[in-house]
Short mmCIF file of C-alpha atoms in Angstrom, two decimals:
data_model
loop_
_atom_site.label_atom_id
_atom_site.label_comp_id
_atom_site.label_asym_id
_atom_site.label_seq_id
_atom_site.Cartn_x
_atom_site.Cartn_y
_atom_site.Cartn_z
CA UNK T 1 27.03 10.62 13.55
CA UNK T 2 27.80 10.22 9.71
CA UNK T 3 27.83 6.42 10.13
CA UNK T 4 24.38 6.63 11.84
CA UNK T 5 22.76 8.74 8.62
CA UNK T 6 23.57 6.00 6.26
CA UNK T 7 21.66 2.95 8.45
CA UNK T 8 19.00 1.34 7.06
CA UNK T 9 16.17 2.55 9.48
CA UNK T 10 17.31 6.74 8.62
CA UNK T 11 16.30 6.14 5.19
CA UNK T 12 13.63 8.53 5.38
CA UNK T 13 16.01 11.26 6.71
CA UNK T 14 18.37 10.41 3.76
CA UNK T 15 15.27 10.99 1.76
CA UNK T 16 14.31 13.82 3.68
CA UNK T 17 17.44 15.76 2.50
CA UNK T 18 17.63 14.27 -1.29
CA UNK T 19 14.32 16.32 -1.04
CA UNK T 20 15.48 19.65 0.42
CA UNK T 21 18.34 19.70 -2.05
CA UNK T 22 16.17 19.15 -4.79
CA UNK T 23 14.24 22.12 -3.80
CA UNK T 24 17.15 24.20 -3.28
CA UNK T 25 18.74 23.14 -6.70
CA UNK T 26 15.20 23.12 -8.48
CA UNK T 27 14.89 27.22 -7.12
CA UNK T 28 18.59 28.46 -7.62
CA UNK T 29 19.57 26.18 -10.89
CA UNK T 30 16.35 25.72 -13.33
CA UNK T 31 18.06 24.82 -16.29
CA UNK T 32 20.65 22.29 -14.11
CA UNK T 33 17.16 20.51 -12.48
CA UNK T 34 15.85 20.02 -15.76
CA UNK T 35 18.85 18.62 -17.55
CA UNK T 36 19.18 16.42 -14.73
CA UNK T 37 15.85 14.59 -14.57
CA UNK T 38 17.48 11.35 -16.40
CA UNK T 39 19.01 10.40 -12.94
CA UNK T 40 14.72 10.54 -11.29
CA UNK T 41 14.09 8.57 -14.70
CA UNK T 42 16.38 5.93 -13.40
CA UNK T 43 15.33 5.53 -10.21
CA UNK T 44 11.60 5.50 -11.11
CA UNK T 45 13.04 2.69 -13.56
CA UNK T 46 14.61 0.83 -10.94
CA UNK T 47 10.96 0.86 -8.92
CA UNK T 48 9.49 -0.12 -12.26
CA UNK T 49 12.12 -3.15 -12.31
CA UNK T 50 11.34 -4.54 -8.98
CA UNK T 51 7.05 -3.95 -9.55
CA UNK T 52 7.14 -7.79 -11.28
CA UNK T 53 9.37 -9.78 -8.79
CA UNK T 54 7.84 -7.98 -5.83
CA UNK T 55 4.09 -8.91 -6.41
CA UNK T 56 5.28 -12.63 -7.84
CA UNK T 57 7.24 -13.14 -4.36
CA UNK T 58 4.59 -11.89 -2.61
CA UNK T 59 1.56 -13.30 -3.34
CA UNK T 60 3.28 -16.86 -3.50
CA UNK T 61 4.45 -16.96 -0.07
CA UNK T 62 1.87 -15.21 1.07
CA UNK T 63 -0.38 -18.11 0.23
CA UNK T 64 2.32 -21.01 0.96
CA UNK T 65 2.56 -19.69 4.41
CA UNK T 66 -1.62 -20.06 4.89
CA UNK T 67 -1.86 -23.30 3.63
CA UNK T 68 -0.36 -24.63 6.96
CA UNK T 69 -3.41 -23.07 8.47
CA UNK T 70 -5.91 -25.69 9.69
CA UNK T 71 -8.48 -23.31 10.80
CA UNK T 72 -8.72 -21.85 7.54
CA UNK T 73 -12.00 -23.26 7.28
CA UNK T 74 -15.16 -21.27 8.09
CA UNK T 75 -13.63 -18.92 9.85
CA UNK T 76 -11.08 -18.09 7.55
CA UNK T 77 -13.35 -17.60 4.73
CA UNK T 78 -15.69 -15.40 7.06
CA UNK T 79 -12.39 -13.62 7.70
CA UNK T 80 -11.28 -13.20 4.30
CA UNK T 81 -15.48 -11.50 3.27
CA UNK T 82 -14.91 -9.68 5.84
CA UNK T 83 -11.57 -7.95 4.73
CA UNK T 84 -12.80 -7.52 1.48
CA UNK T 85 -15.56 -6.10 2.54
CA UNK T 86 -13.82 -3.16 4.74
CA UNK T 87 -11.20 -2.79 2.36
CA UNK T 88 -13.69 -1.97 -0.57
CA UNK T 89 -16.23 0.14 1.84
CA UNK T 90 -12.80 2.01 2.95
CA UNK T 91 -12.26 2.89 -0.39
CA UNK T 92 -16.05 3.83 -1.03
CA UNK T 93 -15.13 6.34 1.96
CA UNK T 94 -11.92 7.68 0.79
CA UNK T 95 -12.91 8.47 -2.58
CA UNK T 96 -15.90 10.68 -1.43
CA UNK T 97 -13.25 12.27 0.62
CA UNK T 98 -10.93 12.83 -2.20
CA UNK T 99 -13.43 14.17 -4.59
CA UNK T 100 -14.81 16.38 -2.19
CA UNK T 101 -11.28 17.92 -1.61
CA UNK T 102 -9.86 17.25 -5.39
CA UNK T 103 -6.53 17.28 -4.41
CA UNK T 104 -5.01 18.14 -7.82
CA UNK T 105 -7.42 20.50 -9.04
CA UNK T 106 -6.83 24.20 -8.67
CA UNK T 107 -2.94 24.84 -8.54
CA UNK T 108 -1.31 27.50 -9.81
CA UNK T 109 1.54 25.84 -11.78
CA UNK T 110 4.28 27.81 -14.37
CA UNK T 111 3.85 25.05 -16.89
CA UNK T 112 0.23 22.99 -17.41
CA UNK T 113 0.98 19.60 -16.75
CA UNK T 114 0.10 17.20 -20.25
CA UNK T 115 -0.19 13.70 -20.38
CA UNK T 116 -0.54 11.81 -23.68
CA UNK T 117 -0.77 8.32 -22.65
CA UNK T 118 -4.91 6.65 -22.17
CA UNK T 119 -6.16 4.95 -19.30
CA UNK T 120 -6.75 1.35 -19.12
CA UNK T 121 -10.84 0.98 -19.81
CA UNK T 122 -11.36 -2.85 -20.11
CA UNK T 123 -15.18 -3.87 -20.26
CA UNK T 124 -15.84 -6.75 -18.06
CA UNK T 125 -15.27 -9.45 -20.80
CA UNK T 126 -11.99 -7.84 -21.77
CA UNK T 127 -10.70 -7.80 -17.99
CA UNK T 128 -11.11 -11.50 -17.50
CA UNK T 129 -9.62 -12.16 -20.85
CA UNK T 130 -6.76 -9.93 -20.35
CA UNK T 131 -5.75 -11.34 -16.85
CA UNK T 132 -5.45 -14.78 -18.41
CA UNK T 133 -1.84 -15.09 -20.39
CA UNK T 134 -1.40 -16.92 -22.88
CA UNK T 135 2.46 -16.63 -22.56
CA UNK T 136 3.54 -15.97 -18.29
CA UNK T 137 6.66 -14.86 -19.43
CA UNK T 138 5.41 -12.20 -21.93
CA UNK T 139 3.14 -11.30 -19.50
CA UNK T 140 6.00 -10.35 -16.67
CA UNK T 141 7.93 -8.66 -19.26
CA UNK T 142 5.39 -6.25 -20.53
CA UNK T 143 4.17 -5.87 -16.56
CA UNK T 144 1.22 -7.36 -16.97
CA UNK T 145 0.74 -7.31 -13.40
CA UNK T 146 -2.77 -8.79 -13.23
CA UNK T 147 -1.64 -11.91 -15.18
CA UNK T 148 0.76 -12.17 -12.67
CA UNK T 149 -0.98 -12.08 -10.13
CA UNK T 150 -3.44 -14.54 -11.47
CA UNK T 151 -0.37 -17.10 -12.13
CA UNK T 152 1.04 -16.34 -8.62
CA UNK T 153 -1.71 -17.26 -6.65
CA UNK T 154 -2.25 -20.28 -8.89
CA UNK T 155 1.80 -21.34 -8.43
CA UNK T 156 1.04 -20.60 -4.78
CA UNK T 157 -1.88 -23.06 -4.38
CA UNK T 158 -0.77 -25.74 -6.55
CA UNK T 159 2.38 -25.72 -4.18
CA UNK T 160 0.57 -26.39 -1.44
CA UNK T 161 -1.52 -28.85 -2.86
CA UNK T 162 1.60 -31.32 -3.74
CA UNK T 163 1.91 -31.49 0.20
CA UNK T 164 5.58 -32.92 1.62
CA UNK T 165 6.64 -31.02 -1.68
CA UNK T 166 5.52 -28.14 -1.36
CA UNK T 167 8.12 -27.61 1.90
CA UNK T 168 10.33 -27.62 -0.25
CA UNK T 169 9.38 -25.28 -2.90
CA UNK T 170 8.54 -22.61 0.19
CA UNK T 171 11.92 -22.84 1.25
CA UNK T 172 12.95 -22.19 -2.35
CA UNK T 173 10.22 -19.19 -2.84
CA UNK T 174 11.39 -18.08 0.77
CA UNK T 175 15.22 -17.69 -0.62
CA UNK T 176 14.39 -16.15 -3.69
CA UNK T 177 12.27 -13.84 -2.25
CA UNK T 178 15.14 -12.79 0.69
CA UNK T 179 17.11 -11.93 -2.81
CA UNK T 180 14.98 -9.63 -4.39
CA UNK T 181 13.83 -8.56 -1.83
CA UNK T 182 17.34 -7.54 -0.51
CA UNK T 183 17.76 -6.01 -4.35
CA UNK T 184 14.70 -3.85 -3.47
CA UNK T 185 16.68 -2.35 -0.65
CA UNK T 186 19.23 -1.23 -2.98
CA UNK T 187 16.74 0.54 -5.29
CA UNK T 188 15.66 2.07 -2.17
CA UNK T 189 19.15 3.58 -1.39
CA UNK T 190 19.26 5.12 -3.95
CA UNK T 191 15.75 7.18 -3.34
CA UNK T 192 17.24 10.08 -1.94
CA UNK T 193 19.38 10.64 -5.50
CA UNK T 194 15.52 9.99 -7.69
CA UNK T 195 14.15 12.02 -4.95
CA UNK T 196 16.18 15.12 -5.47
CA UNK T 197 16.43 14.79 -9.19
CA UNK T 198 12.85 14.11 -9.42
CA UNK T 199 11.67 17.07 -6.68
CA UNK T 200 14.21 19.52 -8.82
CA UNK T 201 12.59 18.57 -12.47
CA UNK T 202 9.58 19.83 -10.40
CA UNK T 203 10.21 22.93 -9.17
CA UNK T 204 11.86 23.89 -12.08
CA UNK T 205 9.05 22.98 -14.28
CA UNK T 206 5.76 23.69 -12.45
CA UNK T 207 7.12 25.83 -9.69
CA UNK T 208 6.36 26.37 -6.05
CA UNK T 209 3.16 25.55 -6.61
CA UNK T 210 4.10 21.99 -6.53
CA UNK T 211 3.94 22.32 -2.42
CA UNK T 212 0.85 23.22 -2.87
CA UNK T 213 -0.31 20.46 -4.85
CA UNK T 214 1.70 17.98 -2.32
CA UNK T 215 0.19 19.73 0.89
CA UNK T 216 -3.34 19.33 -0.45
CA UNK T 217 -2.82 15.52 -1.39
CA UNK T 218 -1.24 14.73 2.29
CA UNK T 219 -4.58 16.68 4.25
CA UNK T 220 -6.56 14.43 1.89
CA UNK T 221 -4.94 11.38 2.82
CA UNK T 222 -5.05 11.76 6.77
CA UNK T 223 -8.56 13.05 6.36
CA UNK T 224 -9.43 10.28 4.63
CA UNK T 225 -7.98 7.93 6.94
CA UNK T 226 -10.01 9.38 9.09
CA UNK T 227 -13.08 8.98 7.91
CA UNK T 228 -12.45 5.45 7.31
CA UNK T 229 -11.86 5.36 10.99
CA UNK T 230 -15.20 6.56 11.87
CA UNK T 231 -17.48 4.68 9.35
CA UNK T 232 -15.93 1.73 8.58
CA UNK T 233 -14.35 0.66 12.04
CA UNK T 234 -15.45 2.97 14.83
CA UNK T 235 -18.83 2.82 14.25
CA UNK T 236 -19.67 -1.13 12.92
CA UNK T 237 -17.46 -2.20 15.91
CA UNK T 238 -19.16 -0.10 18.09
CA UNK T 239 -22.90 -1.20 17.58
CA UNK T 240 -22.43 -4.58 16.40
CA UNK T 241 -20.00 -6.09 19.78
CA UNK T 242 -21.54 -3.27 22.57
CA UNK T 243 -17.64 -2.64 22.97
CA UNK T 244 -17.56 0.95 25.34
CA UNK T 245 -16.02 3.54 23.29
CA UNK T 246 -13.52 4.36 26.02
CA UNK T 247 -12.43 0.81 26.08
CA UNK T 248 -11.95 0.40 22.14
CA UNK T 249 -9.99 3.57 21.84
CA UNK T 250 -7.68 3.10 24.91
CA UNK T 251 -6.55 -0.44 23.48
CA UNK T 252 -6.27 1.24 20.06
CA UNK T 253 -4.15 4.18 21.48
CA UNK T 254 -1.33 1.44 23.00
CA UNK T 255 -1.52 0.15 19.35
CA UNK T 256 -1.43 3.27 17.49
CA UNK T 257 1.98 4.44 19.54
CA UNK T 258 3.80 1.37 17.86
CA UNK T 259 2.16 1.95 14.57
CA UNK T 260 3.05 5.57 14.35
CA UNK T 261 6.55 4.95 15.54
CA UNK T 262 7.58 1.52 12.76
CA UNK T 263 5.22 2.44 9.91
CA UNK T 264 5.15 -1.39 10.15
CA UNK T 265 1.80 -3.76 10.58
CA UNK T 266 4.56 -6.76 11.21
CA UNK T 267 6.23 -4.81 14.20
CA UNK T 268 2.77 -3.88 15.64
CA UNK T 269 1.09 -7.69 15.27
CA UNK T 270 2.56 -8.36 18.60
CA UNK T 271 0.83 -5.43 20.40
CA UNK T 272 -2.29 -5.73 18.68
CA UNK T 273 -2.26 -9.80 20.14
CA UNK T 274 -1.46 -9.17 23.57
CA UNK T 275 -4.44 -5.98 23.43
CA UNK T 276 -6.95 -8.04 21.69
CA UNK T 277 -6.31 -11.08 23.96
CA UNK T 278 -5.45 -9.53 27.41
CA UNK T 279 -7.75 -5.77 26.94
CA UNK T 280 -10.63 -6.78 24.41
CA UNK T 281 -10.99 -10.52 25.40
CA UNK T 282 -10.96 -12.08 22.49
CA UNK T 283 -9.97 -15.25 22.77
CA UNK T 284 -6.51 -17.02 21.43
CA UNK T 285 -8.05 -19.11 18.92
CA UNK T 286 -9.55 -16.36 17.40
CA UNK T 287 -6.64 -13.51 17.50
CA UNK T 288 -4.12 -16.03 16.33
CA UNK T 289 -5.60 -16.61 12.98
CA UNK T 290 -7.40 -13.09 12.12
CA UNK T 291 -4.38 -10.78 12.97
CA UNK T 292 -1.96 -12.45 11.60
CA UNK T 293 -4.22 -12.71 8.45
CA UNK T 294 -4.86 -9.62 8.46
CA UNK T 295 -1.46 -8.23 8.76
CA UNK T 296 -1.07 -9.85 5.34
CA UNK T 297 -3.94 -9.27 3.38
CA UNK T 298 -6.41 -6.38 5.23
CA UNK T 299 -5.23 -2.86 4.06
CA UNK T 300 -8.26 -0.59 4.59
CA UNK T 301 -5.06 2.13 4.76
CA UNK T 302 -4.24 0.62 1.60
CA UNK T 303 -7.66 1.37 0.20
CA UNK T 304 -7.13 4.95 1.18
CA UNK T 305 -3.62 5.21 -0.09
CA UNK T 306 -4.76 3.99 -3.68
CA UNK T 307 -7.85 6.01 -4.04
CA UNK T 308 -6.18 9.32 -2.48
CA UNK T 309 -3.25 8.87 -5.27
CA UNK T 310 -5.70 7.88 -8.19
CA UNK T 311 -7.94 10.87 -7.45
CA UNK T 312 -4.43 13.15 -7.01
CA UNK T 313 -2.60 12.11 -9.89
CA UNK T 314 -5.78 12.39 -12.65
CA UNK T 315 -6.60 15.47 -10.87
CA UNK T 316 -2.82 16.88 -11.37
CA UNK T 317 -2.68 16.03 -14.80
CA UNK T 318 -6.33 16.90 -15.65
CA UNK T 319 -8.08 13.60 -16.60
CA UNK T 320 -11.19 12.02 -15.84
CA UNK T 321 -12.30 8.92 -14.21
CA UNK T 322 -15.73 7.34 -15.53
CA UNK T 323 -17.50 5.47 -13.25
CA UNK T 324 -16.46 2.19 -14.81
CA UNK T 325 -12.68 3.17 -14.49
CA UNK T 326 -13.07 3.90 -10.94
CA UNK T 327 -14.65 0.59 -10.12
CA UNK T 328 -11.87 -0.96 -12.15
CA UNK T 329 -9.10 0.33 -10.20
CA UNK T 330 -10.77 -0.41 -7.35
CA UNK T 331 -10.51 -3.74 -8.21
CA UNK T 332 -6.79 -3.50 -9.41
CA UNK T 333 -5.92 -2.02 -5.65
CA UNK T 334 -8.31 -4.67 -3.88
CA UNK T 335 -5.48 -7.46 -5.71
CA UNK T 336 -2.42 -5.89 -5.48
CA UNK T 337 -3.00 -4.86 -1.51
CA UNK T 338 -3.52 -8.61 -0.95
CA UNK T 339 0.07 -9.09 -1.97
CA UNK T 340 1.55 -5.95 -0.53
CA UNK T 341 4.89 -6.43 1.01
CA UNK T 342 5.59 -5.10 4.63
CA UNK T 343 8.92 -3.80 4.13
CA UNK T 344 9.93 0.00 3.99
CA UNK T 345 9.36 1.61 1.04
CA UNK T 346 6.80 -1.22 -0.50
CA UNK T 347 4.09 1.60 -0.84
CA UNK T 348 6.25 3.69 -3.10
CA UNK T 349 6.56 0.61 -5.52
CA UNK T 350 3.14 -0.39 -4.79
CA UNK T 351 1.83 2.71 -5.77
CA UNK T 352 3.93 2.87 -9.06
CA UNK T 353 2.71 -0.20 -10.19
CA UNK T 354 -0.67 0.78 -9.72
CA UNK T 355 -0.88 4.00 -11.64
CA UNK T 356 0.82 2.19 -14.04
CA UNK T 357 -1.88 -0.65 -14.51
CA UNK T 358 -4.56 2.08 -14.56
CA UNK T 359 -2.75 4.28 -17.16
CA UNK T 360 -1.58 6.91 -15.32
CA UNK T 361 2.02 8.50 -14.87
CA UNK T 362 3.86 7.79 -11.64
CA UNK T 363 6.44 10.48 -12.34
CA UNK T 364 4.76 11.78 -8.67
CA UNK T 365 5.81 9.36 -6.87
CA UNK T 366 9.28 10.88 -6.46
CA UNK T 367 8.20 14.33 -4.86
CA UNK T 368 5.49 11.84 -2.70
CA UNK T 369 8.23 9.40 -1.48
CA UNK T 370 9.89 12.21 -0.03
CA UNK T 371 6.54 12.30 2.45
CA UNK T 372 6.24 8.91 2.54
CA UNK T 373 7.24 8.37 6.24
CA UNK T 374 4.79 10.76 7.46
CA UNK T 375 1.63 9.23 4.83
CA UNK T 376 2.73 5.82 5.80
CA UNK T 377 2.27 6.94 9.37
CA UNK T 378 -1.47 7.26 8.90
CA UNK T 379 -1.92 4.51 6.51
CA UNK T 380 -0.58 1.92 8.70
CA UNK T 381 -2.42 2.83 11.54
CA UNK T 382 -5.51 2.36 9.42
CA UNK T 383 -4.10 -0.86 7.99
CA UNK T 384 -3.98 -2.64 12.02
CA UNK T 385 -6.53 -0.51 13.15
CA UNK T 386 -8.99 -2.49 10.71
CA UNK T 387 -7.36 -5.99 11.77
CA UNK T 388 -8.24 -4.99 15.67
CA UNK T 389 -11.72 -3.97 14.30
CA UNK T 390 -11.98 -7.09 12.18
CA UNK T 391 -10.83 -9.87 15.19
CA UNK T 392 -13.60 -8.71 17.32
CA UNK T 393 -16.46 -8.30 14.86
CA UNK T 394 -15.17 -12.04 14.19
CA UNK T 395 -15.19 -12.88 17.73
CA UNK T 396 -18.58 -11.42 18.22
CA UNK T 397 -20.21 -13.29 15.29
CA UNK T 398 -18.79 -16.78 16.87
CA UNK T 399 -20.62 -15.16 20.14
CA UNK T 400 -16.98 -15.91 21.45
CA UNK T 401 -16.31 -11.67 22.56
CA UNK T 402 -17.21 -10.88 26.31
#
């Protein structure tokens, strides 16, 4: 039984109880929780550690392994509008969802939280000026994530440009990647320690009104999600390919049971071919390119994840988005959801490096991994969800859907 607690796929349990004992110690030993926060400092260090060589690994095979892709012609770039598109009205959606809830507004917390640091406000010149390094390796040390980004996709495509080469440097990428990748396990083991030490700083600090805070934040995500749902899949799909309602949702439903169960779009790509191809008739050709694709690069529960933890986070610490701002990070979680990794525990680091692009503290995301499992739930649902929807609005626009 004790063997069984420590395997890879109960890591959410492990968490589960680093977060229980955090509450218990944050109640019963104030003074302890507080003098212990160093130990969630190091863990949210360790995620801060991995944020570079994550996004670099990536985004570069990522785009190595879809420049084998022949079809990646008209239909991929259809594809690729298309995925921008959802992703971008899904977070249109989930932002009027999280302002209309304000997630961290209203708590009743023993200590006000403060943050001194400024949010990143670029004007349009000074974003593409800023992507662009001057020095790549500067840029990864300061975690400069957009310039990294930039460079990675540009590594990525001049690999595959150099042809019988660029085998060879995939292979290389591939290995490097299985490294750090395998590192970013470890850091993961040791969540349930950050977890508790982080969750204890909080109760100890703000109080039980840190539940509170988390509860509203979770309703706002699966709500969220759910609108999403509605507007941007349910509905387009709906009107646009004639699809019966009680024959989309019945395919989705097989789907969802997988999704639910891994938290994984990976796991679920092989259920979502054999629906779309055998249930929803779209035909091989089509399926094989979009949901594989999509697996990789459509996150419309990524969209919702971002926005929900933007709007959260400002609104726990009592700052303001402009317009501008918001449109900014929009753009910020538009790039770094093309290179998300599907691994357990990516949207935790993920989500770190995004609030710390936009300028705002991820000490959060240690109470929030604790829920992670059950978020992740809903935002990978969303994630395949919007692939299915995707591969037959495709299908229907190259009049190839019966």
């Amino acid at each position: 039984m004790w063997s069984s607690l420590f395997l890879k796929k109960n890591l959410y349990f492990r968490i589960a109880i680093g977060f229980f004992v955090g509450i218990f110690t944050g109640i019963f030993f104030p003074v302890l929780s507080k003098n212990l926060k160093f130990l969630g400092d190091i863990y949210l260090n360790l995620i801060k550690m991995m944020i570079v060589p994550i996004i670099f690994f990536s985004v570069t095979t990522g785009i190595l392994n879809l420049g084998d892709r022949r079809e990646f012609k008209r239909i991929g770039f259809k594809t690729i509008f298309l995925f921008v598109f959802m992703f971008l009205a899904s977070s249109a959606v989930s932002l009027l969802v999280a302002y209309a809830i304000q997630p961290g507004h209203n708590l009743i917390l023993e200590n006000t939280p403060t943050y001194t640091g400024e949010l990143t406000t670029p004007s349009a010149v000074d974003f593409f000026s800023n992507i662009v390094p001057s020095n790549i390796i500067d840029a990864m040390a300061k975690g400069n994530i957009l310039s990294v980004i930039l460079f990675s996709a540009l590594f990525a495509i001049a690999s595959v440009s150099i042809e019988k080469e660029s085998q060879k440097v995939r292979e290389l990428l591939q290995s490097f990647s299985s490294v750090f990748f395998k590192i970013l396990d470890y850091v993961m083991e040791t969540s349930p320690l950050g977890v508790a030490a982080l969750m204890a700083y909080s109760i100890a600090e703000y109080g039980e009104g840190i539940f509170t805070a988390l509860s509203k934040y979770i309703l706002t995500a699966y709500l969220a999600c759910i609108a999403v749902f509605i507007v941007v899949m349910l509905v387009p799909t709906l009107v646009y390919t004639k699809i019966s309602f009680k024959r989309f949702i019945v395919g989705l439903s097989k789907i969802w049971l997988v999704t639910l169960s891994t938290t994984s779009s990976a796991a679920a790509l092989p259920t979502s071919l054999k629906i779309s191809k055998e249930e929803y008739l779209v035909p091989e050709e089509i399926s094989n390119f979009v949901l594989p694709l999509g697996c990789t690069i459509n996150m419309c529960g990524g969209a919702a994840s971002f926005c929900c933890l933007a709007v959260f986070v400002s609104g726990f610490y009592n700052i303001t988005f402009s317009f501008e701002q918001i449109v900014y990070f929009v753009i910020i979680a538009t790039l770094i959801n093309m290179g998300a990794p599907g691994i357990p525990g990516g949207g935790i680091i993920l989500g770190a490096s995004f609030l710390s692009i936009i300028g705002l503290p991820f000490d959060l995301m240690g109470p929030i991994a604790a829920f992670y499992r059950l978020l992740d739930m809903a935002f990978t649902t969303m994630n395949v969800t919007g692939d299915i929807a995707a591969n037959l609005l495709i299908a229907k626009s190259e009049e190839k859907h019966r």
